[in-house]
Amino acid sequence: MSIPPQIGRNLPRVDAHAKVTGAARYSAEHHPSGTVHAVLVCSEVPSGRITDIDSTRALAAEGVLAVLSHLNLPRVAAQPHLIPSLAGTTAHGQSFFPMQDDRIHYAGQPVAMVVADTLERAEHAAELVEVSYAEEPWVTTIDQGRGQAYEAERIFGGFVPGRMDRGDVEQGMAQAQVVLENTHHFAANHHNPIEPSAATAVWDDHKLTIHDTTQGPTATRLTVAELLGIPPSDVRVIAEFVGGSFGGKAMIWAHPTLAAMAAQHVRAPVTLALTRTQTFSNTGHREEQEHTLTLGARLDGTLTALRYRKLSPTSHYDDWAEPSLGPAAQLYACPNFEGVYSLFRSNTMTPTFMRAPGEGTGAFVIETAMDELAHELGIDPIELRLRNHADTDPESGNPWSSKGLKECYARGAELFGWASRDPRPVQGARRDGNWLLGTGMASAIYPVYGIMNPQRARARVYADGRAVLETGCSDIGTGAGTILRQVGAEGLGLTAESVTVHYGDTELPNTVAAVGSAGAGAISAAVHVAAVKLRDQLIAQAVADEGSPLHGADPGQIQVSDGRMSLRGAPGTGETYGEMLGRNMTFDAEAVGEWHPPGPDSGYGTGTFGAQFAEVAVDPDLGLVRVRRMTGVFAPGRVLNPRTARSQLMGGMLWGLGQALLEATHMEPNQGRWANPSLGEYLLPVNADAPEVVVETIEVEDRVVNPLGVKGVGEIGQVGAAAAIANAIFHATGRRFRDLPITVESVMEPA
């Protein structure tokens, strides 16, 4: 009897029981015998030099073992470098490591570290450390740094050029019959996962084990090893449970290395956990941004030219900016495009990846501009997008590996009821009591990032009929372990329930960090290759075994279902994996699979696409905006688990709601530091803000991105959501809001 496909099942998460029962242990909860605690002391000024550190009172406090600073902390063996090496080995969050000299680059920079026998004593002693500074002038906001801006050569960790050009923008603007130019401002954002970053470091002679809150255990291993000047093989990193990340744990920050240095100094295991406030200045952020887009089009809505400028602050030592120009450059068939990233040095740490890095902001700019163009020309917003649909990748001219955007428009419009929409953006045209009602839509795009290094996984089958699958990736709450189980089970011809998965450990075969929505594709590819390799290995063994009912059969005519190998057309002829292994007195069999991703020049444009729809209600007297319903339809390639995929997509859409209406980290320019570094003041959507959300996926076949055609859903759900909401607010009120978040105060301002 055949079993149903395991890929595509709504399988519950493999880690669900451990999480809901409290059995799951996170990095700061691993306390080997003798564990002590480290607490950071962070700079209270944004720029200057340390003139004195008085640790007398702290060292005298009960239970204190050490106070470390630039005065006594060893120097790192290698300077961090933001741009990864060609081998993609390290993942430094910034090319600066703290507590190496007396220089202060930003408020919140670690300047000392107190180690004590309990967390409470370490926290108390940290308050007793007295640091004196010689302050210097600082720059922290766009208004302060605008005059110092320069054109970046490369951004985004060196992966993206600072300028993008195609065609002749001046000529395209001259051909335009309609020209729109608008400037948008985006507040800085912070990740705020439920689990703040933390590390527990344990030395055993020269061997180091770190329990780290990381998206990439191997990235932590290689980065820490480089900083400490020890062989990577002497470092083991474990990250079985990670309480969210959203990009904040993609790069490797200072805390795991500092924990290892403290553990070496006091000769005991050390846990270093950042406070919520410290995560705002120790794990990167989405930078404050200013975008100016000039759009040229003919009266039929056909785009003739796009000119895009982005200005944002970076740190004093790195050129970092989100690649926000991507959506405008790739979403539509526009022959002429020019985009430039401008930066200025500021007294903040280096920004970093944050969910939909670049696409979240860039899609807002191009999609609100397209909505405005549709209004100006009297064209339905979906029809305008269809007239400019890019049948090939506008940047490379290559065909798409798969797309599905037109299907997303059609299905989304059907689900949302777009056909009955009143197109008039007039305040009061549609009311529910005092609420003004409006609807809007937007496109979504997210790149399918190429993974350069080989991806590996191990599959093992036991004589009792069970199997184990292993790979070193971490699961940051997305369900990676669950899809690992499903893909491996299908490849082996087993049910998922008979498969155990191990992950989140550098002692296991290496796969990529769960970043850039690439985790599912890379992990599934490696596990698929390993499982199929082991299945074929076992089939070959049965065919060669004189005692097997399958002896001498054509391997291509043997199928496996529920662990039983049998001849196609003669299901009664066969045996189970366990029967064959037992007869040969073999306890198990295993195989390591390796997938080599396609290179960056595959000859195809790759991306994930979708369509977002939103209905809002606006109270013009109180300035309140309530999102009543959202609909998102996406084409992410093959969907491995509809349950986890829907959860990811819905979470992204609700994050887009937060981006549109709530999330902002405010810089206090007179103090040079974040004014609201806590969940009490950094506003996030809660259940009361969540509207009715409808999510659907359209499966499109893709034979280019990886063996299973998986493109990922981690970030596409956020892209376009904020634009759909802003366009709906315009539809309700007749007013454009170009800055995010759209606050109560801005809605109440006179038009």
Tab-separated table of C-alpha atoms in Angstrom, residues 85-401:
chain	number	residue	atom	x	y	z
A	85	SER	CA	35.920	36.407	1.900
A	86	LEU	CA	35.474	34.634	-1.424
A	87	ALA	CA	34.875	31.408	0.456
A	88	GLY	CA	32.027	33.068	2.353
A	89	THR	CA	33.598	32.028	5.600
A	90	THR	CA	32.918	34.742	8.147
A	91	ALA	CA	29.907	36.947	8.879
A	92	HIS	CA	31.059	39.910	10.957
A	93	GLY	CA	28.199	42.276	11.713
A	94	GLN	CA	30.553	45.222	11.403
A	95	SER	CA	34.238	45.856	10.823
A	96	PHE	CA	34.644	47.037	14.399
A	97	PHE	CA	35.144	45.022	17.558
A	98	PRO	CA	34.514	46.769	20.882
A	99	MET	CA	36.740	47.150	23.932
A	100	GLN	CA	39.948	47.242	21.893
A	101	ASP	CA	40.764	50.938	22.429
A	102	ASP	CA	39.373	54.058	24.058
A	103	ARG	CA	37.429	55.279	21.017
A	104	ILE	CA	33.625	55.739	21.200
A	105	HIS	CA	31.804	55.442	17.879
A	106	TYR	CA	28.157	55.278	19.002
A	107	ALA	CA	25.932	55.375	22.067
A	108	GLY	CA	25.413	51.897	23.469
A	109	GLN	CA	28.838	50.653	22.360
A	110	PRO	CA	30.205	48.113	24.898
A	111	VAL	CA	32.980	49.691	26.970
A	112	ALA	CA	33.291	47.159	29.810
A	113	MET	CA	32.095	43.708	30.824
A	114	VAL	CA	31.467	42.579	34.404
A	115	VAL	CA	31.640	38.880	35.283
A	116	ALA	CA	30.072	37.596	38.524
A	117	ASP	CA	28.817	34.355	39.992
A	118	THR	CA	25.143	35.249	39.472
A	119	LEU	CA	23.312	37.375	36.943
A	120	GLU	CA	21.910	39.653	39.615
A	121	ARG	CA	25.346	40.348	41.096
A	122	ALA	CA	26.788	41.010	37.650
A	123	GLU	CA	23.983	43.456	36.888
A	124	HIS	CA	24.507	45.228	40.191
A	125	ALA	CA	28.266	45.480	39.718
A	126	ALA	CA	27.808	46.803	36.179
A	127	GLU	CA	25.972	49.755	37.708
A	128	LEU	CA	29.017	50.442	39.878
A	129	VAL	CA	31.493	50.788	36.995
A	130	GLU	CA	32.242	54.486	36.494
A	131	VAL	CA	33.251	55.557	32.987
A	132	SER	CA	34.408	59.088	32.136
A	133	TYR	CA	34.386	60.449	28.592
A	134	ALA	CA	35.763	63.308	26.549
A	135	GLU	CA	32.815	63.935	24.252
A	136	GLU	CA	33.208	64.969	20.624
A	137	PRO	CA	30.635	66.225	18.064
A	138	TRP	CA	28.334	63.626	16.578
A	139	VAL	CA	26.096	63.035	13.585
A	140	THR	CA	23.167	60.644	13.925
A	141	THR	CA	20.315	61.767	11.650
A	142	ILE	CA	19.752	62.514	7.972
A	143	ASP	CA	19.106	66.168	8.717
A	144	GLN	CA	22.499	66.397	10.418
A	145	GLY	CA	24.452	64.419	7.818
A	146	ARG	CA	22.894	65.407	4.505
A	147	GLY	CA	25.706	67.812	3.637
A	148	GLN	CA	28.354	65.103	4.110
A	149	ALA	CA	26.769	62.563	1.753
A	150	TYR	CA	28.832	60.653	-0.791
A	151	GLU	CA	27.986	58.116	-3.485
A	152	ALA	CA	28.761	54.611	-2.277
A	153	GLU	CA	30.916	52.340	-4.396
A	154	ARG	CA	29.292	49.203	-2.983
A	155	ILE	CA	26.684	48.542	-0.266
A	156	PHE	CA	24.984	45.645	1.551
A	157	GLY	CA	28.173	44.049	2.814
A	158	GLY	CA	29.854	44.655	-0.545
A	159	PHE	CA	27.368	42.540	-2.510
A	160	VAL	CA	25.525	45.359	-4.324
A	161	PRO	CA	26.963	48.176	-6.471
A	162	GLY	CA	26.249	51.718	-5.341
A	163	ARG	CA	24.879	52.721	-8.751
A	164	MET	CA	22.493	50.967	-11.146
A	165	ASP	CA	21.967	52.095	-14.758
A	166	ARG	CA	20.244	50.874	-17.883
A	167	GLY	CA	19.134	52.751	-20.970
A	168	ASP	CA	19.076	56.566	-21.090
A	169	VAL	CA	17.029	58.118	-18.285
A	170	GLU	CA	17.224	61.655	-19.675
A	171	GLN	CA	15.857	60.493	-23.001
A	172	GLY	CA	13.164	58.472	-21.225
A	173	MET	CA	12.058	61.481	-19.218
A	174	ALA	CA	11.915	63.561	-22.397
A	175	GLN	CA	9.559	60.974	-23.903
A	176	ALA	CA	7.293	61.020	-20.841
A	177	GLN	CA	3.901	62.738	-20.967
A	178	VAL	CA	3.478	62.471	-17.199
A	179	VAL	CA	6.260	62.959	-14.660
A	180	LEU	CA	5.841	62.318	-10.922
A	181	GLU	CA	8.521	63.020	-8.326
A	182	ASN	CA	8.107	62.259	-4.638
A	183	THR	CA	10.323	61.972	-1.569
A	184	HIS	CA	9.718	59.433	1.175
A	185	HIS	CA	11.168	59.162	4.656
A	186	PHE	CA	11.434	55.919	6.628
A	187	ALA	CA	12.105	55.782	10.347
A	188	ALA	CA	14.789	53.435	11.630
A	189	ASN	CA	13.532	50.015	12.772
A	190	HIS	CA	14.790	47.328	15.145
A	191	HIS	CA	14.150	43.582	15.009
A	192	ASN	CA	12.973	42.834	18.564
A	193	PRO	CA	12.686	39.029	18.404
A	194	ILE	CA	11.140	37.467	21.471
A	195	GLU	CA	14.570	36.080	22.476
A	196	PRO	CA	17.280	38.744	22.806
A	197	SER	CA	20.718	37.724	21.575
A	198	ALA	CA	22.779	35.653	24.007
A	199	ALA	CA	25.669	33.216	24.137
A	200	THR	CA	26.975	30.666	26.615
A	201	ALA	CA	30.677	29.864	26.146
A	202	VAL	CA	32.407	26.796	27.585
A	203	TRP	CA	36.110	25.954	27.229
A	204	ASP	CA	37.373	22.389	27.574
A	205	ASP	CA	41.134	22.748	27.373
A	206	HIS	CA	41.614	24.348	23.929
A	207	LYS	CA	38.162	23.353	22.639
A	208	LEU	CA	35.372	25.936	22.730
A	209	THR	CA	31.632	25.229	22.714
A	210	ILE	CA	29.212	28.120	22.258
A	211	HIS	CA	25.446	28.004	22.591
A	212	ASP	CA	24.538	31.003	20.430
A	213	THR	CA	21.341	32.664	19.276
A	214	THR	CA	22.285	32.633	15.613
A	215	GLN	CA	20.741	32.119	12.209
A	216	GLY	CA	23.944	30.401	11.107
A	217	PRO	CA	25.892	28.159	13.517
A	218	THR	CA	28.726	27.772	11.002
A	219	ALA	CA	28.903	31.550	10.565
A	220	THR	CA	29.321	31.935	14.330
A	221	ARG	CA	31.945	29.196	14.399
A	222	LEU	CA	34.099	30.708	11.660
A	223	THR	CA	33.701	34.304	12.819
A	224	VAL	CA	34.571	33.591	16.452
A	225	ALA	CA	37.487	31.381	15.430
A	226	GLU	CA	38.919	34.156	13.272
A	227	LEU	CA	38.625	36.755	16.035
A	228	LEU	CA	40.195	34.459	18.637
A	229	GLY	CA	42.873	33.176	16.268
A	230	ILE	CA	42.044	29.505	16.801
A	231	PRO	CA	41.229	26.733	14.287
A	232	PRO	CA	37.512	26.551	13.397
A	233	SER	CA	37.661	22.835	14.161
A	234	ASP	CA	38.263	23.788	17.803
A	235	VAL	CA	34.933	25.648	17.942
A	236	ARG	CA	31.554	23.974	18.194
A	237	VAL	CA	28.386	26.080	17.976
A	238	ILE	CA	24.963	24.810	19.022
A	239	ALA	CA	21.741	26.651	18.187
A	240	GLU	CA	18.940	24.120	18.392
A	241	PHE	CA	16.296	26.631	19.515
A	242	VAL	CA	16.339	30.250	18.397
A	243	GLY	CA	13.549	32.549	19.527
A	244	GLY	CA	13.116	34.559	16.345
A	245	SER	CA	15.541	36.762	14.477
A	246	PHE	CA	14.176	38.582	11.406
A	247	GLY	CA	17.757	39.268	10.301
A	248	GLY	CA	19.134	40.515	13.610
A	249	LYS	CA	20.924	37.207	14.210
A	250	ALA	CA	22.091	36.710	10.626
A	251	MET	CA	25.398	38.480	11.125
A	252	ILE	CA	27.690	37.683	14.035
A	253	TRP	CA	27.954	40.448	16.609
A	254	ALA	CA	30.441	40.843	19.438
A	255	HIS	CA	28.674	38.961	22.230
A	256	PRO	CA	29.636	35.314	21.414
A	257	THR	CA	33.319	36.269	21.117
A	258	LEU	CA	33.145	38.413	24.262
A	259	ALA	CA	31.534	35.513	26.140
A	260	ALA	CA	34.374	33.233	24.995
A	261	MET	CA	37.004	35.787	26.046
A	262	ALA	CA	35.370	36.203	29.451
A	263	ALA	CA	35.150	32.432	29.928
A	264	GLN	CA	38.825	32.121	29.106
A	265	HIS	CA	39.688	34.895	31.554
A	266	VAL	CA	37.757	33.540	34.558
A	267	ARG	CA	38.262	29.863	33.620
A	268	ALA	CA	34.574	29.043	33.914
A	269	PRO	CA	31.566	28.780	31.578
A	270	VAL	CA	30.084	32.234	30.916
A	271	THR	CA	26.619	33.291	29.799
A	272	LEU	CA	26.349	36.740	28.221
A	273	ALA	CA	22.758	37.780	27.459
A	274	LEU	CA	21.928	41.177	26.023
A	275	THR	CA	19.162	43.139	27.680
A	276	ARG	CA	16.293	44.312	25.532
A	277	THR	CA	17.746	47.831	25.520
A	278	GLN	CA	21.199	46.545	24.572
A	279	THR	CA	19.813	44.777	21.494
A	280	PHE	CA	19.006	48.225	20.083
A	281	SER	CA	22.702	49.123	19.936
A	282	ASN	CA	24.471	45.772	19.702
A	283	THR	CA	22.772	43.774	16.925
A	284	GLY	CA	22.233	46.188	14.044
A	285	HIS	CA	19.057	47.804	12.747
A	286	ARG	CA	17.239	49.018	9.640
A	287	GLU	CA	18.684	52.449	8.987
A	288	GLU	CA	16.765	55.729	8.721
A	289	GLN	CA	16.180	56.362	5.004
A	290	GLU	CA	15.185	59.046	2.529
A	291	HIS	CA	14.061	57.987	-0.957
A	292	THR	CA	13.354	60.205	-3.957
A	293	LEU	CA	11.749	58.598	-6.999
A	294	THR	CA	11.091	60.349	-10.299
A	295	LEU	CA	8.771	58.431	-12.602
A	296	GLY	CA	8.070	59.158	-16.273
A	297	ALA	CA	5.208	57.589	-18.230
A	298	ARG	CA	3.068	57.973	-21.341
A	299	LEU	CA	-0.648	58.707	-21.101
A	300	ASP	CA	-1.451	55.019	-21.568
A	301	GLY	CA	0.516	54.297	-18.374
A	302	THR	CA	3.587	52.808	-20.052
A	303	LEU	CA	6.697	53.635	-18.037
A	304	THR	CA	9.456	55.437	-19.933
A	305	ALA	CA	11.982	56.173	-17.166
A	306	LEU	CA	12.691	55.797	-13.460
A	307	ARG	CA	15.256	57.823	-11.525
A	308	TYR	CA	15.848	56.744	-7.920
A	309	ARG	CA	17.977	58.276	-5.161
A	310	LYS	CA	18.391	56.860	-1.679
A	311	LEU	CA	20.142	58.637	1.221
A	312	SER	CA	20.893	56.953	4.547
A	313	PRO	CA	23.379	56.964	7.441
A	314	THR	CA	26.026	54.309	7.846
A	315	SER	CA	28.661	53.749	10.519
A	316	HIS	CA	32.057	55.412	10.590
A	317	TYR	CA	33.751	52.256	9.302
A	318	ASP	CA	31.370	50.466	6.897
A	319	ASP	CA	29.401	51.335	3.767
A	320	TRP	CA	26.049	49.750	4.524
A	321	ALA	CA	22.631	50.411	3.015
A	322	GLU	CA	19.620	48.264	2.267
A	323	PRO	CA	19.370	47.531	-1.498
A	324	SER	CA	16.062	49.383	-1.755
A	325	LEU	CA	16.358	50.159	-5.473
A	326	GLY	CA	15.776	46.524	-6.435
A	327	PRO	CA	11.948	46.494	-6.629
A	328	ALA	CA	11.811	49.604	-8.826
A	329	ALA	CA	14.547	48.187	-11.047
A	330	GLN	CA	12.939	44.757	-11.541
A	331	LEU	CA	9.186	44.870	-11.029
A	332	TYR	CA	8.222	46.585	-14.273
A	333	ALA	CA	9.310	46.700	-17.891
A	334	CYS	CA	10.858	50.149	-17.916
A	335	PRO	CA	13.669	50.601	-20.485
A	336	ASN	CA	15.462	53.419	-18.676
A	337	PHE	CA	16.538	53.236	-15.049
A	338	GLU	CA	19.074	55.081	-12.924
A	339	GLY	CA	19.574	54.475	-9.219
A	340	VAL	CA	22.141	55.803	-6.767
A	341	TYR	CA	22.845	55.021	-3.111
A	342	SER	CA	24.227	57.943	-1.097
A	343	LEU	CA	25.623	57.506	2.411
A	344	PHE	CA	27.063	59.636	5.166
A	345	ARG	CA	29.165	58.666	8.165
A	346	SER	CA	27.211	58.711	11.408
A	347	ASN	CA	27.612	57.788	15.053
A	348	THR	CA	25.603	54.593	14.884
A	349	MET	CA	26.664	51.001	14.594
A	350	THR	CA	26.607	49.403	11.158
A	351	PRO	CA	23.025	48.687	10.070
A	352	THR	CA	22.152	45.148	9.066
A	353	PHE	CA	19.659	42.870	7.364
A	354	MET	CA	16.088	43.259	8.573
A	355	ARG	CA	13.201	41.237	7.199
A	356	ALA	CA	12.786	42.073	3.493
A	357	PRO	CA	15.968	44.186	3.568
A	358	GLY	CA	15.543	46.782	0.850
A	359	GLU	CA	12.426	45.243	-0.649
A	360	GLY	CA	10.286	46.307	2.323
A	361	THR	CA	11.145	49.975	1.805
A	362	GLY	CA	11.760	49.997	-1.949
A	363	ALA	CA	8.447	48.317	-2.745
A	364	PHE	CA	6.637	50.988	-0.743
A	365	VAL	CA	8.190	53.705	-2.901
A	366	ILE	CA	7.519	52.196	-6.328
A	367	GLU	CA	4.099	50.788	-5.417
A	368	THR	CA	2.730	54.043	-3.989
A	369	ALA	CA	4.112	55.809	-7.076
A	370	MET	CA	2.330	53.333	-9.349
A	371	ASP	CA	-0.899	53.901	-7.414
A	372	GLU	CA	-0.496	57.647	-7.834
A	373	LEU	CA	0.162	57.230	-11.554
A	374	ALA	CA	-2.939	55.049	-11.887
A	375	HIS	CA	-4.999	57.755	-10.196
A	376	GLU	CA	-3.552	60.544	-12.336
A	377	LEU	CA	-4.306	58.659	-15.563
A	378	GLY	CA	-7.645	57.167	-14.509
A	379	ILE	CA	-6.399	53.586	-14.938
A	380	ASP	CA	-7.236	50.731	-12.577
A	381	PRO	CA	-4.154	50.015	-10.413
A	382	ILE	CA	-4.048	46.342	-11.447
A	383	GLU	CA	-4.496	47.207	-15.114
A	384	LEU	CA	-1.615	49.711	-14.905
A	385	ARG	CA	0.638	47.023	-13.495
A	386	LEU	CA	-0.387	44.565	-16.193
A	387	ARG	CA	0.456	47.130	-18.883
A	388	ASN	CA	3.964	47.343	-17.432
A	389	HIS	CA	4.374	43.657	-16.630
A	390	ALA	CA	7.983	42.499	-17.067
A	391	ASP	CA	7.893	39.332	-19.150
A	392	THR	CA	11.681	39.079	-18.748
A	393	ASP	CA	14.041	40.342	-16.061
A	394	PRO	CA	14.471	44.070	-16.841
A	395	GLU	CA	17.954	44.132	-15.321
A	396	SER	CA	19.527	41.203	-17.176
A	397	GLY	CA	17.124	40.670	-20.062
A	398	ASN	CA	17.011	36.975	-19.144
A	399	PRO	CA	13.786	34.991	-18.946
A	400	TRP	CA	12.379	34.410	-15.480
A	401	SER	CA	12.975	30.948	-14.044
